[in-house]
CSV table of C-alpha atoms and ligand atoms in Angstrom, one decimal:
chain,number,residue,atom,x,y,z
M,13,UNK,CA,-10.6,28.9,4.5
M,14,UNK,CA,-8.2,27.1,6.9
M,15,UNK,CA,-5.9,24.7,5.1
M,16,UNK,CA,-3.6,22.2,6.8
M,17,UNK,CA,-0.9,20.7,4.7
M,18,UNK,CA,-0.1,17.4,6.3
M,19,UNK,CA,3.2,15.6,5.7
M,20,UNK,CA,5.5,13.0,7.2
M,21,UNK,CA,8.5,14.7,8.8
M,22,UNK,CA,10.5,11.5,8.2
M,23,UNK,CA,12.7,9.2,10.1
M,24,UNK,CA,16.4,9.0,11.2
M,25,UNK,CA,17.4,7.1,8.1
M,26,UNK,CA,16.0,9.7,5.7
M,27,UNK,CA,18.6,11.5,3.6
M,28,UNK,CA,18.5,15.3,3.3
M,29,UNK,CA,17.3,14.7,-0.3
M,30,UNK,CA,14.3,12.6,1.0
M,31,UNK,CA,13.4,15.4,3.4
M,32,UNK,CA,13.9,18.1,0.7
M,33,UNK,CA,11.6,16.2,-1.7
M,34,UNK,CA,8.7,16.2,0.8
M,35,UNK,CA,9.3,19.8,2.1
M,36,UNK,CA,9.5,21.0,-1.5
M,37,UNK,CA,5.9,19.9,-2.3
M,38,UNK,CA,4.7,21.2,1.2
M,39,UNK,CA,6.3,24.6,0.5
M,40,UNK,CA,5.0,25.0,-3.0
M,41,UNK,CA,1.5,24.0,-2.1
M,42,UNK,CA,1.5,26.3,0.9
M,43,UNK,CA,2.5,29.2,-1.3
M,44,UNK,CA,-0.4,28.4,-3.7
M,45,UNK,CA,-3.1,28.5,-0.9
M,46,UNK,CA,-1.4,31.5,0.7
M,47,UNK,CA,-1.6,33.4,-2.6
M,48,UNK,CA,-5.3,32.7,-2.8
M,49,UNK,CA,-5.7,34.3,0.6
M,50,UNK,CA,-6.3,31.2,2.7
M,51,UNK,CA,-4.8,30.5,6.1
M,52,UNK,CA,-2.2,27.8,5.7
M,53,UNK,CA,-0.6,25.7,8.3
M,54,UNK,CA,2.1,23.1,7.6
M,55,UNK,CA,1.8,20.1,9.9
M,56,UNK,CA,4.0,17.1,10.5
M,57,UNK,CA,2.2,13.9,11.5
M,58,UNK,CA,3.6,12.1,14.6
M,59,UNK,CA,2.3,9.3,16.8
M,60,UNK,CA,1.4,11.8,19.6
M,61,UNK,CA,-1.8,12.6,17.7
M,62,UNK,CA,-1.6,16.3,18.4
M,63,UNK,CA,-2.0,16.8,14.6
M,64,UNK,CA,-5.5,15.5,14.8
M,65,UNK,CA,-6.8,18.3,17.0
M,66,UNK,CA,-5.4,20.9,14.6
M,67,UNK,CA,-6.8,19.1,11.6
M,68,UNK,CA,-10.3,19.0,13.2
M,69,UNK,CA,-10.5,22.7,13.0
M,70,UNK,CA,-9.4,22.9,9.4
M,71,UNK,CA,-11.7,23.3,6.4
M,72,UNK,CA,-9.4,21.2,4.3
M,73,UNK,CA,-6.4,18.9,5.0
M,74,UNK,CA,-4.1,18.7,2.0
M,75,UNK,CA,-2.7,15.3,2.6
M,76,UNK,CA,0.9,14.7,1.5
M,77,UNK,CA,1.6,11.9,4.0
M,78,UNK,CA,3.0,8.8,2.3
M,79,UNK,CA,3.5,7.2,5.7
M,80,UNK,CA,4.4,8.2,9.2
M,81,UNK,CA,8.0,8.1,10.4
M,82,UNK,CA,8.9,6.7,6.9
M,83,UNK,CA,6.6,3.7,7.4
M,84,UNK,CA,4.3,3.4,4.4
M,85,UNK,CA,1.8,1.2,6.2
M,86,UNK,CA,0.8,4.1,8.4
M,87,UNK,CA,-0.3,6.1,5.4
M,88,UNK,CA,-3.8,4.6,5.5
M,89,UNK,CA,-4.0,5.0,9.2
M,90,UNK,CA,-3.7,8.8,8.9
M,91,UNK,CA,-6.4,8.9,6.2
M,92,UNK,CA,-8.6,6.5,8.2
M,93,UNK,CA,-8.3,8.8,11.2
M,94,UNK,CA,-9.3,11.8,9.1
M,95,UNK,CA,-12.2,9.9,7.6
M,96,UNK,CA,-13.4,8.9,11.1
M,97,UNK,CA,-13.1,12.4,12.4
M,98,UNK,CA,-15.0,13.7,9.3
M,99,UNK,CA,-12.3,16.2,8.2
M,100,UNK,CA,-12.3,16.8,4.4
M,101,UNK,CA,-8.9,15.7,3.0
M,102,UNK,CA,-7.4,15.5,-0.5
M,103,UNK,CA,-6.6,12.3,-2.3
M,104,UNK,CA,-7.8,8.7,-1.8
M,105,UNK,CA,-9.6,7.2,1.1
M,106,UNK,CA,-8.5,4.5,3.5
M,107,UNK,CA,-9.9,1.5,1.5
M,108,UNK,CA,-8.1,2.5,-1.8
M,109,UNK,CA,-4.8,3.2,-0.1
M,110,UNK,CA,-4.8,0.0,1.9
M,111,UNK,CA,-5.9,-2.2,-1.0
M,112,UNK,CA,-3.5,-0.7,-3.5
M,113,UNK,CA,-0.5,-0.8,-1.1
M,114,UNK,CA,-0.8,-4.6,-1.1
M,115,UNK,CA,-0.1,-5.5,-4.8
M,116,UNK,CA,-1.4,-9.0,-4.3
M,117,UNK,CA,-4.8,-7.7,-3.0
M,118,UNK,CA,-5.1,-5.2,-5.8
M,119,UNK,CA,-4.1,-7.7,-8.5
M,120,UNK,CA,-6.7,-10.2,-7.2
M,121,UNK,CA,-9.4,-7.6,-7.2
M,122,UNK,CA,-8.5,-6.2,-10.6
M,123,UNK,CA,-8.1,-9.7,-12.2
M,124,UNK,CA,-11.5,-10.7,-10.7
M,125,UNK,CA,-13.1,-7.7,-12.4
M,126,UNK,CA,-11.7,-9.0,-15.7
M,127,UNK,CA,-8.8,-6.6,-16.0
M,128,UNK,CA,-5.6,-7.8,-17.8
M,129,UNK,CA,-3.1,-8.5,-15.0
M,130,UNK,CA,0.2,-10.2,-15.9
M,131,UNK,CA,0.4,-13.6,-14.1
M,132,UNK,CA,1.7,-13.2,-10.6
M,133,UNK,CA,2.2,-15.1,-7.4
M,134,UNK,CA,3.4,-14.3,-3.9
M,135,UNK,CA,6.9,-15.7,-3.2
M,136,UNK,CA,5.9,-18.1,-0.5
M,137,UNK,CA,7.6,-21.4,-0.7
M,138,UNK,CA,8.2,-23.0,-4.1
M,139,UNK,CA,7.2,-21.2,-7.2
M,140,UNK,CA,5.5,-23.3,-9.9
M,141,UNK,CA,7.9,-24.8,-12.4
M,142,UNK,CA,5.7,-23.6,-15.2
M,143,UNK,CA,5.7,-19.9,-14.0
M,144,UNK,CA,6.5,-18.0,-17.2
M,145,UNK,CA,9.9,-16.3,-17.5
M,146,UNK,CA,11.3,-13.8,-17.7
M,147,UNK,CA,9.7,-12.6,-14.5
M,148,UNK,CA,10.1,-9.5,-12.3
M,149,UNK,CA,10.5,-9.9,-8.5
M,150,UNK,CA,9.2,-6.9,-6.6
M,151,UNK,CA,8.2,-6.0,-3.0
M,152,UNK,CA,4.5,-6.7,-2.7
M,153,UNK,CA,3.7,-3.9,-0.2
M,154,UNK,CA,5.9,-1.0,-1.3
M,155,UNK,CA,5.8,1.7,-3.9
M,156,UNK,CA,8.1,4.2,-5.5
M,157,UNK,CA,10.2,1.3,-7.0
M,158,UNK,CA,11.6,0.4,-3.6
M,159,UNK,CA,13.6,-2.8,-4.0
M,160,UNK,CA,13.6,-2.6,-7.8
M,161,UNK,CA,17.0,-2.5,-9.5
M,162,UNK,CA,18.8,-4.0,-12.5
M,163,UNK,CA,18.7,-7.5,-11.0
M,164,UNK,CA,14.9,-7.5,-10.5
M,165,UNK,CA,14.1,-9.2,-13.8
M,166,UNK,CA,15.2,-12.9,-13.9
M,167,UNK,CA,15.4,-15.1,-16.9
M,168,UNK,CA,15.9,-18.6,-15.5
M,169,UNK,CA,14.8,-20.8,-12.5
M,170,UNK,CA,18.1,-20.4,-10.7
M,171,UNK,CA,18.0,-16.6,-11.0
M,172,UNK,CA,14.4,-16.6,-9.8
M,173,UNK,CA,15.2,-18.7,-6.7
M,174,UNK,CA,18.2,-16.5,-5.9
M,175,UNK,CA,16.4,-13.3,-6.3
M,176,UNK,CA,13.2,-14.3,-4.4
M,177,UNK,CA,15.5,-15.6,-1.6
M,178,UNK,CA,17.4,-12.3,-1.4
M,179,UNK,CA,14.2,-10.2,-1.6
M,180,UNK,CA,12.3,-12.1,1.1
M,181,UNK,CA,15.2,-11.4,3.4
M,182,UNK,CA,14.6,-7.7,3.0
M,183,UNK,CA,10.8,-7.5,2.5
M,184,UNK,CA,7.9,-9.2,4.3
M,185,UNK,CA,6.0,-9.8,1.1
M,186,UNK,CA,7.5,-10.4,-2.3
M,187,UNK,CA,5.6,-10.7,-5.6
M,188,UNK,CA,6.8,-12.5,-8.6
M,189,UNK,CA,5.2,-11.4,-11.9
M,190,UNK,CA,5.5,-12.3,-15.5
M,191,UNK,CA,7.6,-9.7,-17.2
M,192,UNK,CA,5.8,-7.8,-19.9
M,193,UNK,CA,8.1,-6.6,-22.6
M,194,UNK,CA,6.9,-3.5,-24.5
M,195,UNK,CA,6.1,0.1,-24.1
M,196,UNK,CA,5.2,1.6,-20.7
M,197,UNK,CA,2.5,4.1,-20.1
M,198,UNK,CA,0.9,6.1,-17.3
M,199,UNK,CA,-2.7,7.3,-17.1
M,200,UNK,CA,-3.4,10.0,-14.5
M,201,UNK,CA,-6.7,11.0,-12.8
M,202,UNK,CA,-7.9,14.0,-10.9
M,203,UNK,CA,-11.4,13.5,-9.6
M,204,UNK,CA,-13.4,12.2,-12.5
M,205,UNK,CA,-11.1,13.6,-15.1
M,206,UNK,CA,-8.7,11.4,-17.0
M,207,UNK,CA,-5.5,13.3,-18.0
M,208,UNK,CA,-3.2,12.9,-21.1
M,209,UNK,CA,-1.4,9.6,-21.4
M,210,UNK,CA,2.4,9.7,-20.7
M,211,UNK,CA,5.0,7.2,-22.0
M,212,UNK,CA,8.3,6.3,-20.5
M,213,UNK,CA,10.8,6.2,-23.3
M,214,UNK,CA,13.5,3.7,-22.4
M,215,UNK,CA,15.5,4.1,-25.6
M,216,UNK,CA,18.5,5.6,-23.8
M,217,UNK,CA,18.8,2.9,-21.1
M,218,UNK,CA,22.4,1.7,-20.5
M,219,UNK,CA,23.5,-1.4,-22.4
M,220,UNK,CA,22.4,-4.6,-20.6
M,221,UNK,CA,19.9,-2.9,-18.3
M,222,UNK,CA,16.2,-3.9,-18.5
M,223,UNK,CA,13.9,-1.2,-19.6
M,224,UNK,CA,12.1,-0.8,-16.3
M,225,UNK,CA,11.7,2.0,-13.8
M,226,UNK,CA,14.2,1.0,-11.1
M,227,UNK,CA,14.7,2.9,-7.9
M,228,UNK,CA,17.6,4.7,-9.4
M,229,UNK,CA,15.6,5.6,-12.5
M,230,UNK,CA,13.0,7.3,-10.3
M,231,UNK,CA,15.1,8.9,-7.6
M,232,UNK,CA,18.9,9.2,-8.5
M,233,UNK,CA,18.8,12.3,-10.6
M,234,UNK,CA,21.4,12.1,-13.4
M,235,UNK,CA,22.0,8.4,-13.0
M,236,UNK,CA,22.3,6.4,-16.2
M,237,UNK,CA,18.9,4.8,-15.4
M,238,UNK,CA,17.3,8.2,-14.8
M,239,UNK,CA,18.7,9.6,-18.0
M,240,UNK,CA,17.7,6.4,-19.9
M,241,UNK,CA,14.0,6.6,-18.8
M,242,UNK,CA,12.4,9.8,-20.2
M,243,UNK,CA,8.8,10.6,-19.7
M,244,UNK,CA,7.0,11.8,-22.8
M,245,UNK,CA,3.6,13.5,-22.3
M,246,UNK,CA,1.4,13.4,-24.2
M,247,UNK,CA,2.5,10.0,-25.5
M,248,UNK,CA,2.9,9.8,-29.3
M,249,UNK,CA,0.5,6.9,-29.9
M,250,UNK,CA,-2.4,6.1,-32.3
M,251,UNK,CA,-5.9,7.0,-31.1
M,252,UNK,CA,-6.9,3.3,-30.9
M,253,UNK,CA,-4.1,2.5,-28.4
M,254,UNK,CA,-4.8,5.6,-26.4
M,255,UNK,CA,-8.5,4.5,-26.2
M,256,UNK,CA,-7.6,1.0,-25.1
M,257,UNK,CA,-5.1,2.4,-22.4
M,258,UNK,CA,-7.6,4.9,-21.1
M,259,UNK,CA,-10.5,2.4,-20.9
M,260,UNK,CA,-8.3,-0.1,-19.1
M,261,UNK,CA,-6.9,2.4,-16.7
M,262,UNK,CA,-10.3,3.9,-15.9
M,263,UNK,CA,-11.7,0.5,-15.2
M,264,UNK,CA,-8.8,-0.3,-12.9
M,265,UNK,CA,-9.2,3.1,-11.1
M,266,UNK,CA,-12.9,2.3,-10.6
M,267,UNK,CA,-12.3,-1.2,-9.3
M,268,UNK,CA,-9.9,0.3,-6.7
M,269,UNK,CA,-12.5,3.0,-5.9
M,270,UNK,CA,-10.0,5.7,-6.7
M,271,UNK,CA,-11.1,9.2,-5.7
M,272,UNK,CA,-9.0,12.4,-5.4
M,273,UNK,CA,-6.1,11.8,-7.7
M,274,UNK,CA,-4.0,8.9,-8.9
M,275,UNK,CA,-2.1,7.2,-11.7
M,276,UNK,CA,-2.3,3.8,-13.3
M,277,UNK,CA,0.9,2.2,-14.8
M,278,UNK,CA,0.5,-0.1,-17.8
M,279,UNK,CA,2.5,-1.9,-20.4
M,280,UNK,CA,1.5,-2.9,-23.9
M,281,UNK,CA,2.7,-6.2,-25.3
M,282,UNK,CA,3.6,-6.9,-29.0
M,283,UNK,CA,0.0,-7.8,-29.7
M,284,UNK,CA,-1.1,-4.4,-28.6
M,285,UNK,CA,-2.7,-5.7,-25.4
M,286,UNK,CA,-2.5,-3.4,-22.4
M,287,UNK,CA,-1.6,-4.9,-19.0
M,288,UNK,CA,-2.1,-3.2,-15.7
M,289,UNK,CA,1.1,-3.2,-13.6
M,290,UNK,CA,0.2,-0.8,-10.8
M,291,UNK,CA,-2.5,1.4,-9.4
M,292,UNK,CA,-1.1,4.4,-7.5
M,293,UNK,CA,-3.4,6.4,-5.2
M,294,UNK,CA,-1.9,9.8,-4.2
M,295,UNK,CA,1.1,9.6,-6.5
M,296,UNK,CA,4.0,12.1,-6.1
M,297,UNK,CA,2.7,15.6,-6.4
M,298,UNK,CA,6.0,17.4,-6.8
M,299,UNK,CA,6.0,19.9,-9.7
M,300,UNK,CA,8.5,17.8,-11.6
M,301,UNK,CA,6.6,14.5,-11.2
M,302,UNK,CA,4.3,12.7,-13.6
M,303,UNK,CA,0.9,14.0,-12.6
M,304,UNK,CA,2.0,17.6,-12.8
M,305,UNK,CA,3.4,16.9,-16.3
M,306,UNK,CA,0.0,15.4,-17.3
M,307,UNK,CA,-1.8,18.3,-15.9
M,308,UNK,CA,0.2,20.7,-18.0
M,309,UNK,CA,-1.0,18.9,-21.1
M,310,UNK,CA,-4.5,19.7,-19.9
M,311,UNK,CA,-3.5,23.4,-19.7
M,312,UNK,CA,-3.3,23.4,-16.0
M,313,UNK,CA,-0.3,25.0,-14.3
M,314,UNK,CA,0.8,23.6,-11.0
M,315,UNK,CA,-1.4,25.9,-9.0
M,316,UNK,CA,-4.4,24.9,-11.0
M,317,UNK,CA,-3.6,21.2,-10.4
M,318,UNK,CA,-3.4,21.8,-6.7
M,319,UNK,CA,-6.6,23.9,-6.7
M,320,UNK,CA,-8.5,21.2,-8.6
M,321,UNK,CA,-7.3,18.5,-6.2
M,322,UNK,CA,-8.6,20.6,-3.3
M,323,UNK,CA,-11.8,21.2,-5.1
M,324,UNK,CA,-12.5,17.5,-5.7
M,325,UNK,CA,-11.9,16.9,-1.9
M,326,UNK,CA,-14.2,19.8,-0.8
M,327,UNK,CA,-16.9,18.9,-3.3
M,328,UNK,CA,-16.9,15.3,-2.0
M,329,UNK,CA,-17.2,16.6,1.6
M,330,UNK,CA,-19.6,19.5,1.2
M,331,UNK,CA,-21.0,19.7,-2.3
M,332,UNK,CA,-20.0,21.7,-5.4
M,333,UNK,CA,-21.4,25.1,-4.2
M,334,UNK,CA,-19.7,25.0,-0.9
M,335,UNK,CA,-16.4,23.9,-2.6
M,336,UNK,CA,-16.6,26.9,-4.9
M,337,UNK,CA,-17.2,29.3,-2.1
M,338,UNK,CA,-14.6,27.9,0.2
M,339,UNK,CA,-11.9,27.9,-2.5
M,340,UNK,CA,-12.7,31.4,-3.8
M,341,UNK,CA,-9.8,33.7,-3.2
M,342,UNK,CA,-10.5,35.7,-0.1
M,343,UNK,CA,-8.3,38.7,-1.0
M,344,UNK,CA,-10.1,39.6,-4.1
M,345,UNK,CA,-8.9,42.6,-6.0
M,346,UNK,CA,-12.0,44.1,-7.5
M,347,UNK,CA,-12.0,45.9,-10.7
M,348,UNK,CA,-12.9,49.6,-10.2
M,349,UNK,CA,-16.5,50.4,-11.1
M,350,UNK,CA,-16.9,52.6,-14.0
M,351,UNK,CA,-20.6,52.9,-14.1
N,19,ADP,N1,5.1,-7.2,-14.8
N,19,ADP,C1,6.0,-6.3,-15.2
N,19,ADP,N2,6.5,-6.4,-16.5
N,19,ADP,C2,7.4,-5.4,-16.9
N,19,ADP,N3,7.8,-4.4,-16.1
N,19,ADP,C3,7.4,-4.3,-14.9
N,19,ADP,C4,6.4,-5.3,-14.4
N,19,ADP,N4,6.1,-4.9,-13.1
N,19,ADP,C5,6.8,-3.8,-12.8
N,19,ADP,N5,7.6,-3.5,-13.9
N,19,ADP,C6,8.6,-2.3,-14.0
N,19,ADP,O1,8.9,-1.9,-12.6
N,19,ADP,C7,8.5,-0.6,-12.4
N,19,ADP,C8,7.9,-0.5,-10.9
N,19,ADP,O2,6.9,-1.5,-10.7
N,19,ADP,P1,5.5,-1.1,-10.1
N,19,ADP,O3,4.7,-2.4,-10.1
N,19,ADP,O4,4.9,0.0,-10.8
N,19,ADP,O5,5.9,-0.7,-8.6
N,19,ADP,P2,6.0,0.6,-7.8
N,19,ADP,O6,4.8,0.6,-6.9
N,19,ADP,O7,7.2,0.6,-7.0
N,19,ADP,O8,5.9,1.8,-8.8
N,19,ADP,C9,7.4,-0.3,-13.4
N,19,ADP,O9,7.3,1.0,-13.7
N,19,ADP,C10,7.9,-1.1,-14.6
N,19,ADP,O10,8.9,-0.4,-15.3
N,20,MG,MG1,4.6,2.1,-10.4
């Protein structure tokens, strides 16, 4: 089988660490398909569209693009192009990526379907005087905790005005959302399979910092916020709570028409009520990221996670039998016949 691993080669403002993080996943996934005997090509996406010709002759595109030239809004264009060209690709489709990237759109759809979404509003003009505080102010069309730091949670009207003013200078769309105190959980999906629940343990957060996943907590390895936010998988929670989280996350994943792989972020308030914070199609696939940790709990090593993600994509495109045949290792070492 011909596998193209598609990625964003980045932009001028990417740090060597940003590039390394992308290329690390590209490299590891390439090794996995190569070891199965498949023909692997690593391919950076650029606006010249040359990549499309190459993808058209592939049996599978393993899509690691989170944007083009660092712009996240192009992520769905890459996938839309592959969909239109009829090339099988891993992960979510155009509609899911586009809808989830706009948190206001996703929240409206999820709330309309009856899912528990903390009260939210787009920061356009004056925010209602009765908007509940504390609130978190976050970019409405970014992910990976972009724009989220220790000042993101505000506790009074003045703070709210100041923070929304500062954020709207930097980001086109800004969302204000009621802050949900309580434990934070992630539920991961691969195809139709729900993986083990993970919890973020914030017990070690520095004094005075809100227990939230800031940009530093996610990306600055060794920073106080990183060290203070420790993923625990499987989460140590009673079965009832696990059931409630799983049901809520599965419903959210269905509403957003999630396919391929994804992760839903939730919080649980003091009453034990889960709230959906974020639906993430195509979350980080690096071996040290959340989804890989959840997969390990299911007994899948990293190669098995990658293989399953490919299988889901191929099955969707060509049916289960073809997916099995395409994925079968082509350099099979046969056991010697004894009879
Ligand atoms: N309404 C909220 N209440 C409490 N914490 C929140 C809320 N929204 C976001 N957070 C915190 O901010 C982090 C990032 O927010 P999220 O909406 O998941 O954005 P991203 O797409 O950047 O991951 C969450 O993991 C959580 O810790
Ligand atoms: Mg999130």
